[in-house]
Amino acid sequence: MSERPVIQTRGLSKAFGFLPVLRGVDVDIPRGQFVALLGANGSGKSTLLRIISGLTKPTQGQVTVGGWHIPDEAQHVRRQLGVVSHKSLVYPQLTAYENLRFAARLYALPAAETHERVLAALERVGLKRRAHQLARTFSRGMQQRLSIARALLHKPHILLLDEPHTGLDQPACATLNALLREMHADGHTLLMTTHQLEHVPLLAQRVLILARGVLAHDAAPESDPVALAQTYARVTGESIHA
Amino acid sequence: MTVFARAVGAIFLKDMRAEWRSRELIGVMLLFALLSVLVFSFALELDRLARREAISGVLWVTVVFASVLGLNRSVAQERENGNVDALLLAPIPRAAIFFGKFLANWLFTAVIGALLLPLMTVLYNVTLASLPVLGLLLAGTWGICVTGTLLASMTLQTRVGEALLPIALLPIALPLLLGTVRATTGILTDAPVNDWGGWVGILLGIDLFYTVVCMAFYGVVVEE
């Protein structure tokens, strides 16, 4: 018997007022899979991630994460989730170390381990030497790395990444991709939205494409970003730069 | 330590540290409060008795509007980098997020109010800097900040954002203001405790009621 999917949605719909954003989305994501979620602006990608993370309530349908129903049992899931957004989710007036120590307190990490774990997380994203600099002095790429360190600090099983490459230059993207590959190799389940197709074949095992709130494509990614862009254009009716 | 207390402490200390670095909230609130008190002192040319009756109104109007500035900024800071999402994703009770934010807002507002007491004592030649008035200040600002923290979390999700907070807060804070102004006037005019003690009881009752209601509703307010 196959293992139960770590993320599962059934008939998932969401409307903001009279505007439908998601319409009957069914997705199964097994443990350890790296899934790229593509779609035009307004197709419902971020909304889907917010529903899975328990930040937004669905209008209809069911979501389970790790076997727990969202949003009713979201409190059981929060410890298993790490979220990286295109927003940094860090406090600019605090240092990198203070940001992570604050996150450690929220996740009730043992006080005796906090110092070591914070430093280890900073080292993993290459920010250990900047540990005591204010986050507001960081570049966009460094803030994003700090955001990843914060998301990994409590050792979650599942990572939800909402356009993590936004605003990063090529070297920063390469660093981020190396980190994401490392997390995948460590056995994390990753669900990532992106508009930058060139990263998808390098990272993901599976591509989902949302078009007007409907799951319109579910397959392994083409190895060539140009071919992926053609598939994207065919499915969504919109062109995208590969 | 319980999950609730630990989360409240972490959020409160985070706000203290961030404010110590930026002095953004205290600076704006203090400047507004000083200007407001000065404007009132020039605008109201009153004899000694009338001053003692009017000064509590000046104090509380200034404190309320200074708190509106601070509350808006405090909640907006959580929204700027999506930090409110990070708080909501953490395995802590929603009420703990609310109470941690509220405690920091309360402390900032109470400090501003406490700084006004000696200043207004000098400007208006009425003894405001006293323990009973300080006690009323703590109780009054508690109620204003507890409702203000909840309402700022609501209004900052709307398009008009910061402009909406005073419109939403003032009607709800009205019973609190009534109690605090009457009790403060009673103290300043040396009225018997029986004349104003009831207002203190009402004020504390409203504080308790608003605290329970706001903690219960915060989760509903911040969820989409």
Short mmCIF file of C-alpha atoms in Angstrom, two decimals:
data_model
loop_
_atom_site.label_atom_id
_atom_site.label_comp_id
_atom_site.label_asym_id
_atom_site.label_seq_id
_atom_site.Cartn_x
_atom_site.Cartn_y
_atom_site.Cartn_z
CA MET A 1 0.00 0.00 0.00
CA SER A 2 1.40 3.43 -0.94
CA GLU A 3 2.15 6.00 1.78
CA ARG A 4 -0.49 8.62 2.45
CA PRO A 5 0.36 11.98 0.77
CA VAL A 6 1.89 14.48 3.16
CA ILE A 7 -0.17 17.26 1.52
CA GLN A 8 -3.59 16.49 0.13
CA THR A 9 -6.36 18.74 -1.15
CA ARG A 10 -9.79 17.65 -2.29
CA GLY A 11 -12.25 19.92 -4.12
CA LEU A 12 -10.44 22.95 -2.75
CA SER A 13 -12.11 26.24 -3.62
CA LYS A 14 -11.54 29.76 -2.44
CA ALA A 15 -13.39 32.95 -3.32
CA PHE A 16 -12.73 36.47 -2.13
CA GLY A 17 -16.22 37.95 -2.10
CA PHE A 18 -17.72 36.99 -5.47
CA LEU A 19 -14.30 36.49 -7.08
CA PRO A 20 -13.33 32.81 -7.31
CA VAL A 21 -9.57 32.26 -6.96
CA LEU A 22 -9.36 28.47 -6.64
CA ARG A 23 -11.93 26.11 -8.13
CA GLY A 24 -11.99 22.46 -7.09
CA VAL A 25 -8.25 21.83 -6.79
CA ASP A 26 -7.21 18.22 -6.05
CA VAL A 27 -3.52 17.71 -5.26
CA ASP A 28 -1.56 14.86 -3.65
CA ILE A 29 2.05 15.50 -2.69
CA PRO A 30 3.99 12.53 -1.31
CA ARG A 31 6.65 12.88 1.36
CA GLY A 32 10.04 14.02 0.09
CA GLN A 33 8.84 15.38 -3.26
CA PHE A 34 9.92 18.77 -4.66
CA VAL A 35 6.96 20.29 -6.47
CA ALA A 36 6.96 23.50 -8.50
CA LEU A 37 3.65 25.33 -8.68
CA LEU A 38 3.35 27.62 -11.71
CA GLY A 39 0.66 29.96 -12.95
CA ALA A 40 0.01 33.51 -14.03
CA ASN A 41 -0.56 36.34 -11.54
CA GLY A 42 -3.94 35.81 -9.91
CA SER A 43 -4.11 32.13 -10.83
CA GLY A 44 -4.31 31.17 -7.14
CA LYS A 45 -0.75 29.92 -6.42
CA SER A 46 -0.13 32.02 -3.32
CA THR A 47 -3.68 31.46 -2.09
CA LEU A 48 -3.15 27.70 -2.34
CA LEU A 49 0.06 27.98 -0.29
CA ARG A 50 -1.65 30.20 2.28
CA ILE A 51 -4.50 27.69 2.64
CA ILE A 52 -2.07 24.78 3.07
CA SER A 53 -0.16 26.76 5.70
CA GLY A 54 -3.39 27.56 7.56
CA LEU A 55 -3.17 31.32 7.02
CA THR A 56 -6.27 31.47 4.83
CA LYS A 57 -9.48 29.50 5.20
CA PRO A 58 -10.84 27.70 2.13
CA THR A 59 -14.36 28.44 0.98
CA GLN A 60 -14.97 24.78 0.15
CA GLY A 61 -13.09 21.51 0.09
CA GLN A 62 -10.62 19.73 2.32
CA VAL A 63 -6.92 20.09 3.03
CA THR A 64 -4.82 17.72 5.07
CA VAL A 65 -1.16 18.21 5.96
CA GLY A 66 0.59 15.30 7.62
CA GLY A 67 -2.85 13.77 8.17
CA TRP A 68 -4.20 16.80 10.03
CA HIS A 69 -7.17 18.76 8.70
CA ILE A 70 -6.51 22.41 7.87
CA PRO A 71 -7.56 24.88 9.24
CA ASP A 72 -9.34 23.11 12.15
CA GLU A 73 -6.23 21.19 13.28
CA ALA A 74 -3.67 23.71 12.04
CA GLN A 75 -2.04 23.99 15.46
CA HIS A 76 -0.74 20.40 15.07
CA VAL A 77 0.77 21.21 11.68
CA ARG A 78 2.55 24.49 12.40
CA ARG A 79 5.59 22.77 13.90
CA GLN A 80 5.98 20.68 10.71
CA LEU A 81 5.85 23.66 8.35
CA GLY A 82 8.54 26.11 7.29
CA VAL A 83 7.41 29.00 5.11
CA VAL A 84 9.54 31.22 2.90
CA SER A 85 7.73 34.06 1.21
CA HIS A 86 8.71 36.76 -1.28
CA LYS A 87 8.34 38.95 1.82
CA SER A 88 11.28 38.41 4.12
CA LEU A 89 9.30 37.76 7.34
CA VAL A 90 12.22 39.21 9.31
CA TYR A 91 12.38 42.24 11.59
CA PRO A 92 14.72 44.86 10.13
CA GLN A 93 15.44 46.45 13.54
CA LEU A 94 16.78 43.16 14.92
CA THR A 95 20.06 41.46 14.10
CA ALA A 96 20.12 38.18 12.20
CA TYR A 97 20.86 36.37 15.48
CA GLU A 98 18.04 38.15 17.34
CA ASN A 99 15.57 37.36 14.54
CA LEU A 100 16.33 33.66 14.81
CA ARG A 101 16.39 33.67 18.62
CA PHE A 102 12.92 35.26 18.54
CA ALA A 103 11.72 32.52 16.17
CA ALA A 104 13.29 29.89 18.47
CA ARG A 105 11.26 31.24 21.40
CA LEU A 106 8.03 31.19 19.39
CA TYR A 107 8.70 27.55 18.45
CA ALA A 108 9.62 26.72 22.05
CA LEU A 109 13.03 25.30 21.14
CA PRO A 110 14.96 24.20 24.25
CA ALA A 111 16.79 27.23 25.68
CA ALA A 112 20.02 25.24 26.11
CA GLU A 113 20.08 24.42 22.39
CA THR A 114 18.94 27.76 21.03
CA HIS A 115 22.35 29.41 20.73
CA GLU A 116 23.90 26.46 18.91
CA ARG A 117 20.92 25.95 16.62
CA VAL A 118 20.72 29.62 15.69
CA LEU A 119 24.42 29.69 14.82
CA ALA A 120 24.13 26.43 12.88
CA ALA A 121 21.16 27.80 10.90
CA LEU A 122 23.06 30.99 10.13
CA GLU A 123 26.10 29.00 9.05
CA ARG A 124 23.97 26.88 6.76
CA VAL A 125 22.81 29.97 4.84
CA GLY A 126 26.23 31.63 4.95
CA LEU A 127 25.32 34.39 7.41
CA LYS A 128 27.21 33.32 10.52
CA ARG A 129 29.76 36.12 10.16
CA ARG A 130 26.89 38.63 9.87
CA ALA A 131 25.02 37.21 12.87
CA HIS A 132 25.16 40.45 14.83
CA GLN A 133 24.36 42.84 12.01
CA LEU A 134 20.91 44.42 11.79
CA ALA A 135 18.71 42.75 9.17
CA ARG A 136 17.92 46.18 7.67
CA THR A 137 21.54 46.43 6.52
CA PHE A 138 21.22 43.17 4.54
CA SER A 139 20.78 42.96 0.78
CA ARG A 140 17.62 41.36 -0.58
CA GLY A 141 19.51 38.10 -1.13
CA MET A 142 20.86 38.06 2.42
CA GLN A 143 17.41 38.79 3.84
CA GLN A 144 16.05 35.88 1.82
CA ARG A 145 18.77 33.60 3.19
CA LEU A 146 17.92 34.77 6.69
CA SER A 147 14.28 34.01 5.95
CA ILE A 148 15.27 30.47 4.95
CA ALA A 149 17.31 30.07 8.12
CA ARG A 150 14.26 31.15 10.12
CA ALA A 151 12.05 28.68 8.23
CA LEU A 152 14.50 25.81 8.89
CA LEU A 153 15.31 26.59 12.51
CA HIS A 154 12.62 24.35 14.02
CA LYS A 155 13.51 21.51 11.61
CA PRO A 156 10.19 21.30 9.74
CA HIS A 157 9.40 18.40 7.39
CA ILE A 158 7.57 20.52 4.84
CA LEU A 159 8.74 23.74 3.20
CA LEU A 160 6.33 26.08 1.44
CA LEU A 161 8.16 28.59 -0.75
CA ASP A 162 6.21 31.47 -2.28
CA GLU A 163 8.31 32.93 -5.09
CA PRO A 164 11.57 32.69 -3.14
CA HIS A 165 13.66 33.92 -6.12
CA THR A 166 11.85 37.27 -6.37
CA GLY A 167 14.30 40.17 -6.35
CA LEU A 168 17.42 38.01 -6.22
CA ASP A 169 20.34 38.42 -8.64
CA GLN A 170 21.90 35.41 -10.37
CA PRO A 171 24.52 34.55 -7.73
CA ALA A 172 21.90 34.85 -4.97
CA CYS A 173 19.55 32.61 -6.99
CA ALA A 174 22.34 30.04 -7.38
CA THR A 175 22.98 30.10 -3.60
CA LEU A 176 19.26 29.74 -2.92
CA ASN A 177 18.97 26.84 -5.38
CA ALA A 178 21.91 25.07 -3.75
CA LEU A 179 20.16 25.42 -0.39
CA LEU A 180 16.88 24.12 -1.77
CA ARG A 181 18.60 21.10 -3.34
CA GLU A 182 20.29 20.41 -0.01
CA MET A 183 16.94 20.52 1.80
CA HIS A 184 15.41 18.20 -0.77
CA ALA A 185 18.33 15.80 -0.36
CA ASP A 186 17.71 15.92 3.40
CA GLY A 187 14.23 14.50 2.79
CA HIS A 188 12.13 17.68 3.08
CA THR A 189 8.92 17.97 1.11
CA LEU A 190 9.00 21.22 -0.86
CA LEU A 191 6.20 23.08 -2.61
CA MET A 192 7.45 26.17 -4.43
CA THR A 193 5.65 28.77 -6.51
CA THR A 194 7.72 30.64 -9.06
CA HIS A 195 7.55 32.73 -12.22
CA GLN A 196 11.16 31.98 -13.08
CA LEU A 197 10.99 28.79 -15.15
CA GLU A 198 14.77 28.42 -15.52
CA HIS A 199 14.96 27.21 -11.90
CA VAL A 200 12.26 24.57 -12.25
CA PRO A 201 14.13 21.82 -14.15
CA LEU A 202 17.10 22.31 -11.80
CA LEU A 203 15.03 21.74 -8.68
CA ALA A 204 11.61 20.19 -9.07
CA GLN A 205 10.54 16.60 -9.68
CA ARG A 206 7.03 17.61 -10.58
CA VAL A 207 5.28 20.65 -12.06
CA LEU A 208 1.75 21.78 -11.31
CA ILE A 209 0.24 24.61 -13.36
CA LEU A 210 -2.77 26.55 -12.15
CA ALA A 211 -4.83 28.37 -14.75
CA ARG A 212 -7.73 30.57 -13.60
CA GLY A 213 -7.97 28.70 -10.31
CA VAL A 214 -8.02 25.22 -11.86
CA LEU A 215 -5.21 22.67 -11.77
CA ALA A 216 -4.55 22.43 -15.50
CA HIS A 217 -1.26 20.51 -15.66
CA ASP A 218 0.45 17.91 -13.46
CA ALA A 219 3.59 16.22 -14.81
CA ALA A 220 7.33 15.87 -14.47
CA PRO A 221 9.10 19.02 -15.71
CA GLU A 222 10.71 19.20 -19.13
CA SER A 223 14.48 19.28 -18.77
CA ASP A 224 14.68 22.31 -21.04
CA PRO A 225 13.23 25.60 -19.70
CA VAL A 226 12.18 26.58 -23.25
CA ALA A 227 10.10 23.44 -23.61
CA LEU A 228 8.63 24.11 -20.16
CA ALA A 229 7.75 27.65 -21.26
CA GLN A 230 5.96 26.22 -24.30
CA THR A 231 3.98 23.84 -22.10
CA TYR A 232 3.17 26.75 -19.78
CA ALA A 233 1.97 28.88 -22.70
CA ARG A 234 -0.16 26.05 -24.07
CA VAL A 235 -1.78 25.35 -20.70
CA THR A 236 -2.34 28.91 -19.51
CA GLY A 237 -2.67 30.74 -22.82
CA GLU A 238 -0.02 33.20 -21.61
CA SER A 239 3.60 33.42 -22.64
CA ILE A 240 6.42 33.47 -20.08
CA HIS A 241 10.13 34.15 -20.36
CA ALA A 242 12.20 30.96 -19.90
CA MET B 1 6.56 28.57 31.79
CA THR B 2 3.44 28.03 29.72
CA VAL B 3 3.37 28.36 25.93
CA PHE B 4 1.18 31.43 26.34
CA ALA B 5 3.47 33.22 28.78
CA ARG B 6 6.61 32.36 26.81
CA ALA B 7 5.11 33.66 23.56
CA VAL B 8 3.82 36.84 25.22
CA GLY B 9 7.25 37.46 26.74
CA ALA B 10 9.05 36.85 23.44
CA ILE B 11 6.80 39.23 21.49
CA PHE B 12 6.93 41.90 24.21
CA LEU B 13 10.73 41.75 24.45
CA LYS B 14 11.06 41.78 20.65
CA ASP B 15 8.96 44.97 20.49
CA MET B 16 11.01 46.55 23.29
CA ARG B 17 14.28 45.73 21.54
CA ALA B 18 13.04 46.95 18.15
CA GLU B 19 11.77 50.19 19.68
CA TRP B 20 15.01 50.72 21.60
CA ARG B 21 16.84 50.54 18.27
CA SER B 22 14.49 52.72 16.21
CA ARG B 23 12.73 54.92 18.82
CA GLU B 24 10.12 55.27 16.09
CA LEU B 25 6.96 54.92 18.18
CA ILE B 26 8.01 56.71 21.34
CA GLY B 27 9.54 59.57 19.35
CA VAL B 28 6.42 60.28 17.31
CA MET B 29 4.06 59.82 20.25
CA LEU B 30 6.10 62.03 22.54
CA LEU B 31 6.45 64.83 20.01
CA PHE B 32 2.71 64.80 19.32
CA ALA B 33 1.88 64.76 23.03
CA LEU B 34 4.20 67.67 23.80
CA LEU B 35 2.84 69.78 20.96
CA SER B 36 -0.74 68.97 21.89
CA VAL B 37 -0.24 69.94 25.55
CA LEU B 38 1.50 73.15 24.53
CA VAL B 39 -1.28 74.09 22.10
CA PHE B 40 -3.92 73.47 24.77
CA SER B 41 -1.96 75.53 27.30
CA PHE B 42 -1.94 78.52 24.95
CA ALA B 43 -5.50 78.01 23.72
CA LEU B 44 -7.18 77.64 27.13
CA GLU B 45 -6.89 80.76 29.22
CA LEU B 46 -8.64 79.58 32.36
CA ASP B 47 -8.73 80.60 36.00
CA ARG B 48 -7.34 78.17 38.60
CA LEU B 49 -10.64 76.39 39.36
CA ALA B 50 -11.62 76.01 35.72
CA ARG B 51 -8.12 74.69 34.94
CA ARG B 52 -8.43 71.97 37.57
CA GLU B 53 -11.72 70.88 36.01
CA ALA B 54 -10.55 71.05 32.40
CA ILE B 55 -7.05 69.66 32.66
CA SER B 56 -8.11 66.01 32.91
CA GLY B 57 -9.83 66.39 29.53
CA VAL B 58 -6.65 67.83 28.04
CA LEU B 59 -4.60 64.96 29.48
CA TRP B 60 -6.86 62.21 28.22
CA VAL B 61 -7.52 63.66 24.77
CA THR B 62 -3.76 63.97 24.31
CA VAL B 63 -3.11 60.43 25.55
CA VAL B 64 -5.80 58.93 23.30
CA PHE B 65 -4.54 60.62 20.13
CA ALA B 66 -0.90 59.88 20.95
CA SER B 67 -1.86 56.24 21.47
CA VAL B 68 -3.60 56.15 18.07
CA LEU B 69 -0.32 57.20 16.43
CA GLY B 70 1.63 54.53 18.30
CA LEU B 71 -0.92 51.75 17.78
CA ASN B 72 -1.09 52.31 14.03
CA ARG B 73 2.69 52.24 13.71
CA SER B 74 3.12 49.23 15.99
CA VAL B 75 0.69 47.07 14.03
CA ALA B 76 1.92 48.40 10.65
CA GLN B 77 5.46 47.27 11.56
CA GLU B 78 4.18 43.70 11.81
CA ARG B 79 2.63 43.93 8.36
CA GLU B 80 5.54 45.56 6.50
CA ASN B 81 7.67 42.46 5.93
CA GLY B 82 4.85 39.99 6.35
CA ASN B 83 5.90 39.44 9.97
CA VAL B 84 2.33 38.98 11.10
CA ASP B 85 2.26 35.84 8.91
CA ALA B 86 5.38 34.56 10.66
CA LEU B 87 3.64 35.09 14.02
CA LEU B 88 0.47 33.36 12.82
CA LEU B 89 2.49 30.41 11.48
CA ALA B 90 4.14 29.82 14.85
CA PRO B 91 2.65 27.15 17.16
CA ILE B 92 1.40 29.67 19.71
CA PRO B 93 -2.10 30.79 20.68
CA ARG B 94 -3.47 33.77 18.74
CA ALA B 95 -4.34 35.38 22.06
CA ALA B 96 -0.63 35.31 23.00
CA ILE B 97 0.26 37.29 19.86
CA PHE B 98 -2.41 39.81 20.75
CA PHE B 99 -1.40 40.09 24.40
CA GLY B 100 2.31 40.47 23.61
CA LYS B 101 1.61 43.28 21.14
CA PHE B 102 -0.86 44.89 23.54
CA LEU B 103 1.58 44.85 26.48
CA ALA B 104 4.23 46.66 24.43
CA ASN B 105 1.69 49.23 23.17
CA TRP B 106 0.40 49.76 26.70
CA LEU B 107 3.87 50.35 28.09
CA PHE B 108 4.70 52.89 25.35
CA THR B 109 1.42 54.78 25.89
CA ALA B 110 1.69 54.70 29.67
CA VAL B 111 5.25 56.04 29.51
CA ILE B 112 4.10 58.94 27.31
CA GLY B 113 1.23 59.64 29.72
CA ALA B 114 3.56 59.46 32.73
CA LEU B 115 5.94 61.94 31.09
CA LEU B 116 3.04 64.33 30.54
CA LEU B 117 2.09 64.45 34.23
CA PRO B 118 5.06 66.53 35.50
CA LEU B 119 5.07 68.63 32.33
CA MET B 120 1.38 69.50 32.68
CA THR B 121 1.84 70.11 36.40
CA VAL B 122 4.30 72.87 35.49
CA LEU B 123 2.39 74.26 32.50
CA TYR B 124 -1.04 74.36 34.16
CA ASN B 125 0.04 74.81 37.78
CA VAL B 126 -2.18 71.91 38.87
CA THR B 127 -0.69 68.89 40.69
CA LEU B 128 -1.13 66.04 38.23
CA ALA B 129 2.02 64.19 39.17
CA SER B 130 0.54 62.06 41.93
CA LEU B 131 0.14 58.34 42.55
CA PRO B 132 -3.69 58.27 42.21
CA VAL B 133 -3.50 59.99 38.80
CA LEU B 134 -0.68 57.64 37.75
CA GLY B 135 -2.86 54.68 38.75
CA LEU B 136 -5.74 56.05 36.68
CA LEU B 137 -3.36 56.56 33.80
CA LEU B 138 -2.33 52.89 33.90
CA ALA B 139 -5.95 51.72 34.07
CA GLY B 140 -7.17 54.11 31.35
CA THR B 141 -4.36 53.40 28.91
CA TRP B 142 -4.87 49.65 29.46
CA GLY B 143 -8.40 49.86 28.07
CA ILE B 144 -7.46 52.23 25.24
CA CYS B 145 -4.54 50.02 24.14
CA VAL B 146 -6.37 46.72 24.45
CA THR B 147 -9.16 47.92 22.14
CA GLY B 148 -6.73 49.90 19.98
CA THR B 149 -4.48 46.89 19.34
CA LEU B 150 -7.42 44.83 18.13
CA LEU B 151 -8.92 47.64 16.05
CA ALA B 152 -5.56 48.58 14.48
CA SER B 153 -5.14 44.93 13.45
CA MET B 154 -8.52 45.19 11.72
CA THR B 155 -8.28 48.65 10.19
CA LEU B 156 -4.79 48.16 8.75
CA GLN B 157 -6.19 45.40 6.54
CA THR B 158 -8.44 47.94 4.85
CA ARG B 159 -7.55 50.36 2.05
CA VAL B 160 -7.98 53.46 4.22
CA GLY B 161 -5.80 51.82 6.87
CA GLU B 162 -4.40 54.20 9.44
CA ALA B 163 -7.11 56.84 8.93
CA LEU B 164 -9.79 54.44 10.12
CA LEU B 165 -8.37 53.68 13.58
CA PRO B 166 -9.45 56.87 15.38
CA ILE B 167 -12.92 56.62 13.82
CA ALA B 168 -13.27 53.04 15.05
CA LEU B 169 -11.54 53.53 18.39
CA LEU B 170 -13.13 56.70 19.75
CA PRO B 171 -16.73 55.43 20.06
CA ILE B 172 -15.52 52.24 21.74
CA ALA B 173 -13.15 54.13 24.04
CA LEU B 174 -15.85 56.64 25.02
CA PRO B 175 -17.02 54.82 28.19
CA LEU B 176 -13.37 54.48 29.24
CA LEU B 177 -12.72 58.15 28.63
CA LEU B 178 -15.80 59.12 30.56
CA GLY B 179 -14.63 57.10 33.55
CA THR B 180 -11.03 58.29 33.45
CA VAL B 181 -11.89 61.97 32.94
CA ARG B 182 -14.48 61.99 35.75
CA ALA B 183 -12.19 60.16 38.15
CA THR B 184 -9.19 62.35 37.29
CA THR B 185 -11.27 65.51 37.76
CA GLY B 186 -12.48 64.15 41.10
CA ILE B 187 -8.91 63.64 42.28
CA LEU B 188 -7.72 67.05 41.04
CA THR B 189 -10.62 68.94 42.63
CA ASP B 190 -10.13 67.12 45.95
CA ALA B 191 -13.66 65.70 45.75
CA PRO B 192 -14.59 62.94 48.25
CA VAL B 193 -13.68 59.43 47.05
CA ASN B 194 -17.38 58.50 47.10
CA ASP B 195 -17.95 61.01 44.29
CA TRP B 196 -15.49 59.47 41.85
CA GLY B 197 -14.65 56.00 43.22
CA GLY B 198 -17.55 54.49 41.29
CA TRP B 199 -15.98 55.67 38.04
CA VAL B 200 -12.79 53.81 38.89
CA GLY B 201 -14.84 50.64 39.46
CA ILE B 202 -16.57 51.12 36.11
CA LEU B 203 -13.20 51.75 34.43
CA LEU B 204 -11.69 48.55 35.83
CA GLY B 205 -14.79 46.58 34.83
CA ILE B 206 -14.61 47.91 31.28
CA ASP B 207 -10.87 47.11 31.16
CA LEU B 208 -11.54 43.51 32.13
CA PHE B 209 -14.45 43.14 29.71
CA TYR B 210 -12.54 44.64 26.75
CA THR B 211 -9.47 42.49 27.53
CA VAL B 212 -11.44 39.26 27.46
CA VAL B 213 -13.40 40.20 24.32
CA CYS B 214 -10.35 41.44 22.39
CA MET B 215 -8.26 38.36 23.23
CA ALA B 216 -11.12 36.13 22.14
CA PHE B 217 -11.67 37.94 18.83
CA TYR B 218 -8.07 38.57 17.73
CA GLY B 219 -7.79 35.19 15.99
CA VAL B 220 -10.94 35.89 13.99
CA VAL B 221 -9.73 39.37 13.02
CA VAL B 222 -6.34 38.34 11.62
CA GLU B 223 -7.44 35.24 9.72
CA GLU B 224 -8.48 35.57 6.10
#
